[in-house]
CSV table of C-alpha atoms and ligand atoms in Angstrom, one decimal:
chain,number,residue,atom,x,y,z
A,1,UNK,CA,21.4,13.8,8.2
A,2,UNK,CA,18.1,12.8,7.3
A,3,UNK,CA,15.7,12.5,10.7
A,4,UNK,CA,14.3,9.1,11.3
A,5,UNK,CA,10.5,9.0,11.0
A,6,UNK,CA,9.1,9.7,14.5
A,7,UNK,CA,8.5,6.2,15.2
A,8,UNK,CA,9.9,4.9,18.2
A,9,UNK,CA,9.8,0.9,16.4
A,10,UNK,CA,12.3,2.9,14.7
A,11,UNK,CA,15.3,4.1,16.3
A,12,UNK,CA,19.3,4.8,17.1
A,13,UNK,CA,20.7,3.2,19.5
A,14,UNK,CA,23.9,4.1,20.5
A,15,UNK,CA,25.3,4.7,17.1
A,16,UNK,CA,23.0,2.0,16.0
A,17,UNK,CA,20.3,1.8,14.3
A,18,UNK,CA,17.5,-0.7,15.4
A,19,UNK,CA,14.5,-2.3,14.3
A,20,UNK,CA,11.9,-3.5,17.0
A,21,UNK,CA,15.0,-5.2,19.6
A,22,UNK,CA,17.7,-6.4,16.4
A,23,UNK,CA,20.4,-4.4,15.4
A,24,UNK,CA,19.8,-3.3,11.5
A,25,UNK,CA,23.3,-4.4,11.0
A,26,UNK,CA,22.8,-7.7,12.8
A,27,UNK,CA,20.0,-7.9,11.3
A,28,UNK,CA,21.4,-7.4,7.9
A,29,UNK,CA,24.6,-9.8,9.3
A,30,UNK,CA,22.3,-12.6,9.7
A,31,UNK,CA,20.0,-12.5,6.6
A,32,UNK,CA,22.7,-10.9,3.6
A,33,UNK,CA,21.5,-7.8,1.8
A,34,UNK,CA,18.8,-6.4,0.4
A,35,UNK,CA,16.9,-6.9,2.9
A,36,UNK,CA,13.5,-5.2,4.1
A,37,UNK,CA,13.0,-6.0,7.8
A,38,UNK,CA,9.9,-5.0,9.1
A,39,UNK,CA,8.5,-3.9,13.0
A,40,UNK,CA,5.7,-5.9,14.0
A,41,UNK,CA,4.5,-4.3,17.0
A,42,UNK,CA,5.1,-0.9,13.9
A,43,UNK,CA,2.9,-2.7,12.0
A,44,UNK,CA,0.4,-2.7,15.2
A,45,UNK,CA,0.9,0.7,16.7
A,46,UNK,CA,-0.3,2.2,13.1
A,47,UNK,CA,-3.3,0.3,12.7
A,48,UNK,CA,-4.1,1.8,16.3
A,49,UNK,CA,-5.5,4.9,15.7
A,50,UNK,CA,-8.2,4.2,13.2
A,51,UNK,CA,-9.0,1.2,15.8
A,52,UNK,CA,-9.5,4.2,18.1
A,53,UNK,CA,-11.3,6.1,15.9
A,54,UNK,CA,-13.8,3.4,14.9
A,55,UNK,CA,-14.1,1.7,18.2
A,56,UNK,CA,-17.6,1.5,19.2
A,57,UNK,CA,-18.9,1.0,15.9
A,58,UNK,CA,-19.8,-0.5,13.5
A,59,UNK,CA,-16.4,-0.9,11.0
A,60,UNK,CA,-14.4,-2.4,9.0
A,61,UNK,CA,-11.1,-2.0,8.1
A,62,UNK,CA,-9.9,-3.2,5.2
A,63,UNK,CA,-5.9,-2.9,4.6
A,64,UNK,CA,-4.5,-2.9,1.1
A,65,UNK,CA,-2.9,-5.0,0.8
A,66,UNK,CA,-1.0,-3.9,-2.6
A,67,UNK,CA,1.0,-2.6,0.0
A,68,UNK,CA,3.3,-4.7,1.2
A,69,UNK,CA,2.1,-8.3,0.5
A,70,UNK,CA,3.6,-10.7,2.3
A,71,UNK,CA,2.0,-13.1,4.2
A,72,UNK,CA,3.0,-12.4,7.4
A,73,UNK,CA,1.9,-8.8,7.0
A,74,UNK,CA,-1.4,-10.0,7.0
A,75,UNK,CA,-1.3,-11.6,9.6
A,76,UNK,CA,-0.6,-9.6,11.5
A,77,UNK,CA,-3.9,-6.9,9.9
A,78,UNK,CA,-5.7,-10.9,10.2
A,79,UNK,CA,-4.6,-11.5,14.0
A,80,UNK,CA,-6.4,-7.5,14.7
A,81,UNK,CA,-9.4,-8.4,13.5
A,82,UNK,CA,-8.6,-6.1,9.4
A,83,UNK,CA,-9.9,-7.3,7.1
A,84,UNK,CA,-8.5,-6.8,3.4
A,85,UNK,CA,-9.1,-4.9,0.4
A,86,UNK,CA,-7.7,-6.7,-3.2
A,87,UNK,CA,-6.9,-6.7,-6.6
A,88,UNK,CA,-6.4,-9.3,-8.0
A,89,UNK,CA,-7.5,-12.7,-7.8
A,90,UNK,CA,-3.3,-13.6,-6.6
A,91,UNK,CA,-4.4,-11.2,-3.9
A,92,UNK,CA,-7.3,-12.8,-2.5
A,93,UNK,CA,-4.8,-16.0,-2.5
A,94,UNK,CA,-2.8,-14.4,-0.2
A,95,UNK,CA,-5.0,-13.8,1.8
A,96,UNK,CA,-6.8,-17.7,2.5
A,97,UNK,CA,-3.1,-18.5,2.8
A,98,UNK,CA,-2.5,-16.0,5.8
A,99,UNK,CA,-5.8,-16.7,7.0
A,100,UNK,CA,-7.3,-13.8,6.3
A,101,UNK,CA,-11.3,-14.1,6.7
A,102,UNK,CA,-13.1,-13.5,3.3
A,103,UNK,CA,-15.7,-12.9,4.6
A,104,UNK,CA,-13.8,-9.6,5.5
A,105,UNK,CA,-12.5,-8.7,2.7
A,106,UNK,CA,-13.8,-6.9,-0.2
A,107,UNK,CA,-12.6,-6.7,-3.8
A,108,UNK,CA,-11.7,-3.6,-5.7
A,109,UNK,CA,-9.5,-2.5,-9.1
A,110,UNK,CA,-11.3,-1.6,-12.3
A,111,UNK,CA,-10.4,-4.8,-14.8
A,112,UNK,CA,-11.2,-8.1,-12.7
A,113,UNK,CA,-11.9,-10.7,-14.7
A,114,UNK,CA,-14.5,-13.7,-15.0
A,115,UNK,CA,-12.3,-15.9,-13.0
A,116,UNK,CA,-12.0,-14.2,-10.6
A,117,UNK,CA,-15.0,-12.7,-9.5
A,118,UNK,CA,-15.9,-17.0,-9.7
A,119,UNK,CA,-13.1,-17.0,-7.5
A,120,UNK,CA,-14.0,-14.8,-5.4
A,121,UNK,CA,-17.4,-16.4,-5.2
A,122,UNK,CA,-16.6,-19.7,-4.4
A,123,UNK,CA,-14.4,-18.1,-1.6
A,124,UNK,CA,-17.1,-16.0,0.3
A,125,UNK,CA,-16.0,-12.3,0.3
A,126,UNK,CA,-17.8,-9.7,1.5
A,127,UNK,CA,-18.4,-7.6,-1.6
A,128,UNK,CA,-17.1,-6.4,-4.7
A,129,UNK,CA,-16.3,-2.8,-5.5
A,130,UNK,CA,-17.9,-1.8,-8.7
A,131,UNK,CA,-15.5,0.4,-10.9
A,132,UNK,CA,-17.8,1.0,-14.6
A,133,UNK,CA,-21.3,0.5,-15.5
A,134,UNK,CA,-19.2,-2.8,-18.0
A,135,UNK,CA,-18.3,-4.6,-15.0
A,136,UNK,CA,-21.5,-4.3,-13.8
A,137,UNK,CA,-23.2,-6.2,-16.2
A,138,UNK,CA,-20.6,-8.6,-16.6
A,139,UNK,CA,-20.7,-9.7,-12.9
A,140,UNK,CA,-23.8,-9.9,-12.8
A,141,UNK,CA,-23.9,-12.1,-15.6
A,142,UNK,CA,-21.3,-14.8,-12.9
A,143,UNK,CA,-23.0,-14.1,-10.1
A,144,UNK,CA,-26.0,-15.5,-11.9
A,145,UNK,CA,-24.6,-18.5,-13.1
A,146,UNK,CA,-23.7,-19.4,-10.6
A,147,UNK,CA,-26.1,-19.1,-8.4
A,148,UNK,CA,-25.0,-16.4,-6.0
A,149,UNK,CA,-25.4,-12.3,-5.6
A,150,UNK,CA,-22.9,-9.7,-5.4
A,151,UNK,CA,-23.0,-7.6,-2.2
A,152,UNK,CA,-21.7,-5.3,-4.6
A,153,UNK,CA,-20.4,-0.6,-3.5
A,154,UNK,CA,-20.0,1.5,-6.3
A,155,UNK,CA,-16.7,3.1,-6.6
A,156,UNK,CA,-17.6,6.3,-7.1
A,157,UNK,CA,-15.3,9.6,-8.7
A,158,UNK,CA,-15.5,12.5,-6.2
A,159,UNK,CA,-13.5,14.5,-8.6
A,160,UNK,CA,-11.8,15.9,-6.1
A,161,UNK,CA,-8.0,16.5,-6.2
A,162,UNK,CA,-6.0,15.3,-3.6
A,163,UNK,CA,-3.2,17.3,-4.2
A,164,UNK,CA,-0.6,14.2,-4.5
A,165,UNK,CA,1.5,13.2,-6.9
A,166,UNK,CA,0.1,12.0,-10.6
A,167,UNK,CA,0.8,8.7,-10.4
A,168,UNK,CA,-1.0,8.8,-7.3
A,169,UNK,CA,-4.2,10.5,-7.4
A,170,UNK,CA,-7.2,8.4,-8.5
A,171,UNK,CA,-9.8,11.6,-6.5
A,172,UNK,CA,-10.1,13.5,-10.8
A,173,UNK,CA,-12.3,13.5,-13.5
A,174,UNK,CA,-9.3,12.4,-16.2
A,175,UNK,CA,-8.6,9.5,-14.1
A,176,UNK,CA,-9.3,5.5,-15.3
A,177,UNK,CA,-10.6,5.1,-11.5
A,178,UNK,CA,-13.7,4.6,-11.0
A,179,UNK,CA,-17.1,5.9,-11.5
A,180,UNK,CA,-18.3,9.4,-12.7
A,181,UNK,CA,-19.5,11.4,-9.6
A,182,UNK,CA,-23.0,12.7,-12.3
A,183,UNK,CA,-23.7,9.1,-13.9
A,184,UNK,CA,-24.0,7.3,-10.4
A,185,UNK,CA,-27.6,7.3,-9.6
A,186,UNK,CA,-28.0,6.2,-13.3
A,187,UNK,CA,-25.6,3.4,-12.6
A,188,UNK,CA,-26.9,2.4,-9.0
A,189,UNK,CA,-30.6,2.1,-10.7
A,190,UNK,CA,-29.0,-0.2,-12.9
A,191,UNK,CA,-27.4,-2.4,-10.5
A,192,UNK,CA,-30.8,-2.1,-8.5
A,193,UNK,CA,-31.8,-3.7,-12.1
A,194,UNK,CA,-29.9,-6.4,-13.0
A,195,UNK,CA,-30.7,-9.8,-11.6
A,196,UNK,CA,-27.6,-11.2,-8.9
A,197,UNK,CA,-26.6,-8.3,-7.0
A,198,UNK,CA,-27.2,-7.0,-4.3
A,199,UNK,CA,-26.3,-2.8,-3.6
A,200,UNK,CA,-24.8,-2.8,-0.2
A,201,UNK,CA,-22.9,-0.2,-0.5
A,202,UNK,CA,-20.9,3.3,-1.4
A,203,UNK,CA,-16.5,3.4,-2.2
A,204,UNK,CA,-14.5,6.1,-2.4
A,205,UNK,CA,-10.1,6.1,-2.9
A,206,UNK,CA,-9.5,9.7,-4.2
A,207,UNK,CA,-5.6,9.1,-4.3
A,208,UNK,CA,-3.0,8.3,-2.0
A,209,UNK,CA,0.2,10.0,0.0
A,210,UNK,CA,-2.4,12.6,1.2
A,211,UNK,CA,-1.0,14.7,4.1
A,212,UNK,CA,-3.9,17.7,3.7
A,213,UNK,CA,-7.7,17.1,5.3
A,214,UNK,CA,-9.5,19.1,2.6
A,215,UNK,CA,-9.9,16.8,-0.2
A,216,UNK,CA,-11.0,14.1,2.3
A,217,UNK,CA,-13.9,16.1,4.2
A,218,UNK,CA,-14.5,17.8,0.4
A,219,UNK,CA,-14.9,13.5,-1.3
A,220,UNK,CA,-16.9,13.0,2.2
A,221,UNK,CA,-19.8,15.1,1.6
A,222,UNK,CA,-19.8,14.6,-2.7
A,223,UNK,CA,-20.1,11.1,-1.4
A,224,UNK,CA,-23.2,11.9,1.7
A,225,UNK,CA,-24.6,14.2,-1.6
A,226,UNK,CA,-24.8,10.6,-3.4
A,227,UNK,CA,-25.7,8.9,-0.8
A,228,UNK,CA,-29.4,10.2,-0.6
A,229,UNK,CA,-29.6,10.7,-4.2
A,230,UNK,CA,-29.2,7.0,-3.8
A,231,UNK,CA,-31.4,6.8,-1.5
A,232,UNK,CA,-34.5,8.9,-2.5
A,233,UNK,CA,-34.7,6.4,-5.5
A,234,UNK,CA,-35.3,3.0,-2.8
A,235,UNK,CA,-31.8,2.3,-2.5
A,236,UNK,CA,-30.9,0.9,0.6
A,237,UNK,CA,-26.5,1.8,0.9
A,238,UNK,CA,-25.5,0.0,4.3
A,239,UNK,CA,-22.3,0.6,4.5
A,240,UNK,CA,-19.6,4.1,3.1
A,241,UNK,CA,-16.1,3.0,2.4
A,242,UNK,CA,-14.2,5.8,2.6
A,243,UNK,CA,-11.1,3.9,0.4
A,244,UNK,CA,-6.8,4.7,2.0
A,245,UNK,CA,-4.6,7.4,1.2
A,246,UNK,CA,-3.2,8.8,4.6
A,247,UNK,CA,0.1,10.1,3.4
A,248,UNK,CA,3.5,8.9,5.9
A,249,UNK,CA,6.9,11.0,6.3
A,250,UNK,CA,9.8,10.1,4.1
A,251,UNK,CA,11.6,13.4,4.5
A,252,UNK,CA,10.4,16.3,5.9
A,253,UNK,CA,6.6,16.5,5.0
A,254,UNK,CA,4.4,16.5,7.7
A,255,UNK,CA,1.3,13.7,8.1
A,256,UNK,CA,-1.9,13.4,8.6
A,257,UNK,CA,-3.2,13.2,12.0
A,258,UNK,CA,-4.8,9.7,11.9
A,259,UNK,CA,-7.0,9.9,15.0
A,260,UNK,CA,-8.3,13.5,14.4
A,261,UNK,CA,-9.6,13.0,10.9
A,262,UNK,CA,-11.2,9.9,11.1
A,263,UNK,CA,-13.3,12.1,13.8
A,264,UNK,CA,-13.7,14.9,11.6
A,265,UNK,CA,-15.2,12.4,9.2
A,266,UNK,CA,-17.9,10.6,11.6
A,267,UNK,CA,-18.2,14.0,13.2
A,268,UNK,CA,-19.2,14.8,10.0
A,269,UNK,CA,-21.3,11.9,9.0
A,270,UNK,CA,-23.4,11.8,11.9
A,271,UNK,CA,-24.1,16.0,11.9
A,272,UNK,CA,-25.9,14.7,8.3
A,273,UNK,CA,-27.7,12.4,9.8
A,274,UNK,CA,-25.7,9.4,7.8
A,275,UNK,CA,-24.0,7.5,11.5
A,276,UNK,CA,-25.8,4.3,11.6
A,277,UNK,CA,-24.4,3.4,8.3
A,278,UNK,CA,-21.1,0.4,8.6
A,279,UNK,CA,-17.5,3.3,8.1
A,280,UNK,CA,-15.6,1.0,6.0
A,281,UNK,CA,-11.5,2.6,4.9
A,282,UNK,CA,-9.5,0.4,3.1
A,283,UNK,CA,-5.6,2.1,4.2
A,284,UNK,CA,-2.3,0.9,2.4
A,285,UNK,CA,0.8,2.5,3.2
A,286,UNK,CA,-0.8,4.4,6.9
A,287,UNK,CA,0.3,0.7,8.8
A,288,UNK,CA,3.2,-0.2,6.9
A,289,UNK,CA,5.5,2.5,5.3
A,290,UNK,CA,7.2,3.5,8.4
A,291,UNK,CA,7.5,-0.1,10.3
A,292,UNK,CA,10.2,-0.7,7.2
A,293,UNK,CA,12.3,-0.1,6.0
A,294,UNK,CA,15.5,-2.1,3.2
A,295,UNK,CA,18.6,-2.0,4.0
A,296,UNK,CA,21.7,-2.0,2.0
A,297,UNK,CA,25.4,-2.4,1.5
A,298,UNK,CA,27.6,-0.4,0.4
A,299,UNK,CA,29.7,-1.6,-2.8
A,300,UNK,CA,31.8,0.6,-3.9
A,301,UNK,CA,32.0,5.0,-3.6
A,302,UNK,CA,32.3,6.1,-7.0
A,303,UNK,CA,33.3,9.5,-6.3
A,304,UNK,CA,33.4,11.5,-9.9
A,305,UNK,CA,33.8,15.7,-10.7
A,306,UNK,CA,30.0,16.4,-11.0
A,307,UNK,CA,29.1,13.9,-9.0
A,308,UNK,CA,29.9,11.1,-6.1
A,309,UNK,CA,28.1,8.1,-6.0
A,310,UNK,CA,27.4,5.6,-3.7
A,311,UNK,CA,27.0,2.6,-5.0
A,312,UNK,CA,24.9,0.2,-3.3
A,313,UNK,CA,23.5,-4.1,-3.7
A,314,UNK,CA,20.1,-3.2,-3.6
A,315,UNK,CA,18.5,-1.2,-6.7
A,316,UNK,CA,15.2,0.1,-8.6
A,317,UNK,CA,14.0,-3.0,-8.7
A,318,UNK,CA,14.3,-3.8,-5.8
A,319,UNK,CA,12.2,-1.0,-4.9
A,320,UNK,CA,11.5,1.4,-6.7
A,321,UNK,CA,9.5,4.6,-5.7
A,322,UNK,CA,11.9,6.4,-6.4
A,323,UNK,CA,12.5,5.7,-10.0
A,324,UNK,CA,9.5,6.2,-10.6
A,325,UNK,CA,7.7,8.6,-8.4
A,326,UNK,CA,10.6,10.5,-8.0
A,327,UNK,CA,9.9,9.6,-4.6
A,328,UNK,CA,12.8,11.4,-1.5
A,329,UNK,CA,13.3,8.5,0.6
A,330,UNK,CA,15.1,9.1,3.7
A,331,UNK,CA,19.1,7.1,3.7
A,332,UNK,CA,20.8,6.6,6.8
A,333,UNK,CA,24.1,4.5,7.8
A,334,UNK,CA,23.1,1.2,10.2
A,335,UNK,CA,25.9,2.3,12.4
A,336,UNK,CA,27.0,5.7,12.5
A,337,UNK,CA,30.2,6.9,11.7
A,338,UNK,CA,33.0,8.9,12.1
A,339,UNK,CA,34.6,10.6,8.9
A,340,UNK,CA,33.3,13.8,7.0
A,341,UNK,CA,29.9,13.3,5.7
A,342,UNK,CA,29.9,13.5,1.2
A,343,UNK,CA,27.4,14.4,-1.7
A,344,UNK,CA,26.3,11.9,-2.8
A,345,UNK,CA,23.7,9.5,-4.9
A,346,UNK,CA,22.4,6.4,-3.7
A,347,UNK,CA,22.5,4.5,-7.1
A,348,UNK,CA,21.8,0.6,-7.1
A,349,UNK,CA,24.4,-1.7,-9.7
A,350,UNK,CA,20.7,-1.6,-12.5
A,351,UNK,CA,22.4,-0.2,-16.1
A,352,UNK,CA,20.0,2.2,-16.0
A,353,UNK,CA,20.3,5.8,-15.4
A,354,UNK,CA,17.0,6.3,-13.5
A,355,UNK,CA,19.1,3.5,-11.8
A,356,UNK,CA,18.8,6.4,-8.3
A,357,UNK,CA,17.3,5.5,-5.0
A,358,UNK,CA,18.4,8.5,-3.2
A,359,UNK,CA,20.3,12.5,-4.8
A,360,UNK,CA,22.5,14.3,-3.2
A,361,UNK,CA,23.0,12.5,0.5
A,362,UNK,CA,25.2,14.5,2.4
A,363,UNK,CA,27.2,10.8,3.8
A,364,UNK,CA,30.3,9.3,6.0
A,365,UNK,CA,29.8,5.9,4.5
A,366,UNK,CA,32.7,3.1,2.9
A,367,UNK,CA,32.4,0.1,1.2
A,368,UNK,CA,31.3,-2.0,3.4
A,369,UNK,CA,29.5,-0.5,5.6
A,370,UNK,CA,25.4,-0.5,5.2
A,371,UNK,CA,22.5,2.1,4.8
A,372,UNK,CA,18.9,1.8,5.5
A,373,UNK,CA,15.8,3.3,3.3
A,374,UNK,CA,13.8,3.7,5.9
A,375,UNK,CA,9.5,4.1,5.5
A,376,UNK,CA,9.9,0.8,3.0
A,377,UNK,CA,7.5,-1.1,4.4
A,378,UNK,CA,5.3,0.5,1.9
A,379,UNK,CA,4.2,-0.6,-2.0
A,380,UNK,CA,8.4,-1.8,-1.5
A,381,UNK,CA,9.3,-5.1,-2.1
A,382,UNK,CA,5.7,-5.7,-3.0
A,383,UNK,CA,6.3,-3.5,-6.4
A,384,UNK,CA,9.3,-5.2,-6.7
A,385,UNK,CA,10.7,-6.8,-10.1
A,386,UNK,CA,13.3,-9.2,-11.7
A,387,UNK,CA,14.8,-6.7,-13.6
A,388,UNK,CA,18.5,-7.2,-15.2
A,389,UNK,CA,17.7,-11.0,-13.3
A,390,UNK,CA,17.8,-9.6,-10.0
A,391,UNK,CA,16.5,-12.4,-7.6
A,392,UNK,CA,14.0,-10.2,-5.3
A,393,UNK,CA,15.6,-8.9,-2.1
A,394,UNK,CA,14.7,-11.5,1.5
A,395,UNK,CA,12.2,-10.3,4.5
A,396,UNK,CA,12.1,-10.5,7.8
A,397,UNK,CA,10.3,-9.1,10.4
A,398,UNK,CA,11.3,-8.7,13.3
A,399,UNK,CA,8.8,-9.3,16.7
A,400,UNK,CA,10.6,-7.0,20.4
A,401,UNK,CA,13.9,-9.3,20.1
A,402,UNK,CA,13.2,-11.9,17.4
A,403,UNK,CA,13.0,-12.0,14.0
A,404,UNK,CA,11.3,-14.5,11.4
A,405,UNK,CA,12.6,-14.4,8.0
A,406,UNK,CA,9.4,-14.7,6.7
A,407,UNK,CA,10.1,-14.6,3.0
A,408,UNK,CA,14.0,-16.6,1.2
A,409,UNK,CA,15.6,-14.2,-0.6
A,410,UNK,CA,14.9,-15.3,-4.2
A,411,UNK,CA,17.8,-17.1,-5.8
A,412,UNK,CA,18.4,-16.7,-9.0
A,413,UNK,CA,17.2,-20.6,-10.7
A,414,UNK,CA,13.7,-19.2,-9.8
A,415,UNK,CA,13.9,-16.7,-12.0
A,416,UNK,CA,14.3,-19.0,-15.2
A,417,UNK,CA,11.6,-22.2,-13.4
A,418,UNK,CA,8.9,-22.2,-16.1
A,419,UNK,CA,10.8,-20.7,-19.0
A,420,UNK,CA,12.7,-23.2,-21.5
A,421,UNK,CA,14.6,-23.6,-25.4
A,422,UNK,CA,14.2,-24.7,-28.8
A,423,UNK,CA,14.5,-27.5,-30.0
A,424,UNK,CA,17.1,-27.9,-31.1
A,425,UNK,CA,17.4,-31.7,-33.4
A,426,UNK,CA,19.4,-34.3,-32.4
B,501,LLP,N1,-7.8,1.3,-2.0
B,501,LLP,C1,-8.0,1.4,-3.4
B,501,LLP,C2,-9.1,1.7,-3.5
B,501,LLP,C3,-6.5,1.8,-3.8
B,501,LLP,O1,-6.1,2.0,-5.6
B,501,LLP,C4,-5.1,2.3,-3.2
B,501,LLP,C5,-3.8,2.2,-3.5
B,501,LLP,C6,-5.5,1.9,-2.1
B,501,LLP,C7,-7.1,1.5,-1.5
B,501,LLP,C8,-4.6,2.2,-0.7
B,501,LLP,O2,-3.9,3.5,-0.8
B,501,LLP,P1,-3.1,3.8,0.4
B,501,LLP,O3,-3.2,3.7,2.1
B,501,LLP,O4,-2.0,2.6,0.6
B,501,LLP,O5,-2.5,5.2,-0.7
B,501,LLP,N2,3.3,2.5,-5.6
B,501,LLP,C9,2.3,4.3,-4.9
B,501,LLP,C10,1.4,4.3,-4.5
B,501,LLP,C11,-0.1,3.4,-5.4
B,501,LLP,C12,-1.3,3.3,-4.5
B,501,LLP,C13,-2.6,2.5,-5.2
B,501,LLP,N3,-4.1,2.6,-5.0
B,501,LLP,C14,3.9,4.6,-3.7
B,501,LLP,O6,4.5,3.3,-4.0
B,501,LLP,O7,3.0,5.3,-4.1
């Protein structure tokens, strides 16, 4: 059996899996499956090492809400003092709907539209992380047309290898993200010359699910070199945004110690004489992944010559990570049962061979049992789709003994709301 990630908020008690103070099976009985269940305590516990490491210095932790954009999750981080890292107008509306502070929100992403920029000005975001020269020109144009000034950071591509899955590595040269390191000073110069823009910072994000401190330390050195080169041009860099990317434990990874890593980064920043700058981080996964599980019911066991399949009611549309990145995620029974475990591929009902949630898992299971896919709080529901006309799962937030349905299960009628039939005579 897979071991549980080291999270005291999600644990076994007398053979039953608990999310906070409530058994996963009880949540499933009450809210149905597939069901995303989150522990609010676990989210706050994941935030704590960031806060501890940054206490006493000017900083802003911007939760990268693409990881999980449920309003109650955003509310949790807003109440804890966080800002947000957003990548679309839709995410901005969610921040506002959740009571988040636009003034603590940074707008990242390489394809911002003019309409999204206008809305961000109207809401009063903290600033824009700009990813290309072309975007600078458009942002300048939008800002001047509104009589506003955009606070900008350039997202610089430091060309370091984050040593993670190619789909989630973003800091290398051949990548679509950021401004090439060797172009950055020239682009800063251009930014300073354009109307409606005020340079305030520098930003980088080198990838995701990073479990090695080396790439962060390398990226930091390259960023600080750049800051010095940019300031030598007479520009002022007020903040350093070091992005997100810290990995979590899905199976046997050894995640970085967040507090220790940040303390190392801060020590280096101070040693190089940059300690006066405001520090920003954009963590997503590390704040929410291990705080969530996807609870699913076993529909059928399908033994075979080559493979045994355990067919469950959650599928790739609910949790895309295994199909998309061949990600291995822990799968455990919600209630431990006696019986000889068998080797199964855990698969969903979607008509694709790529629709699997786990391969070669040893499980003692029977139809009607429930399983939990672990560390599913990040990039689970936020990447869910309606493929095969499957309505999306419900989400529940557990605080101690209280469970709140924070997103209703989608109804089938909602799936084709907005579609019409072709006009036919009459
Ligand atoms: N900042 C920027 C600009 C980003 O692009 C991302 C993630 C983050 C922050 C947050 O990174 P995190 O702390 O979550 O690693 N769907 C993939 C992960 C995609 C990450 C995209 N960018 C997965 O399920 O593994």
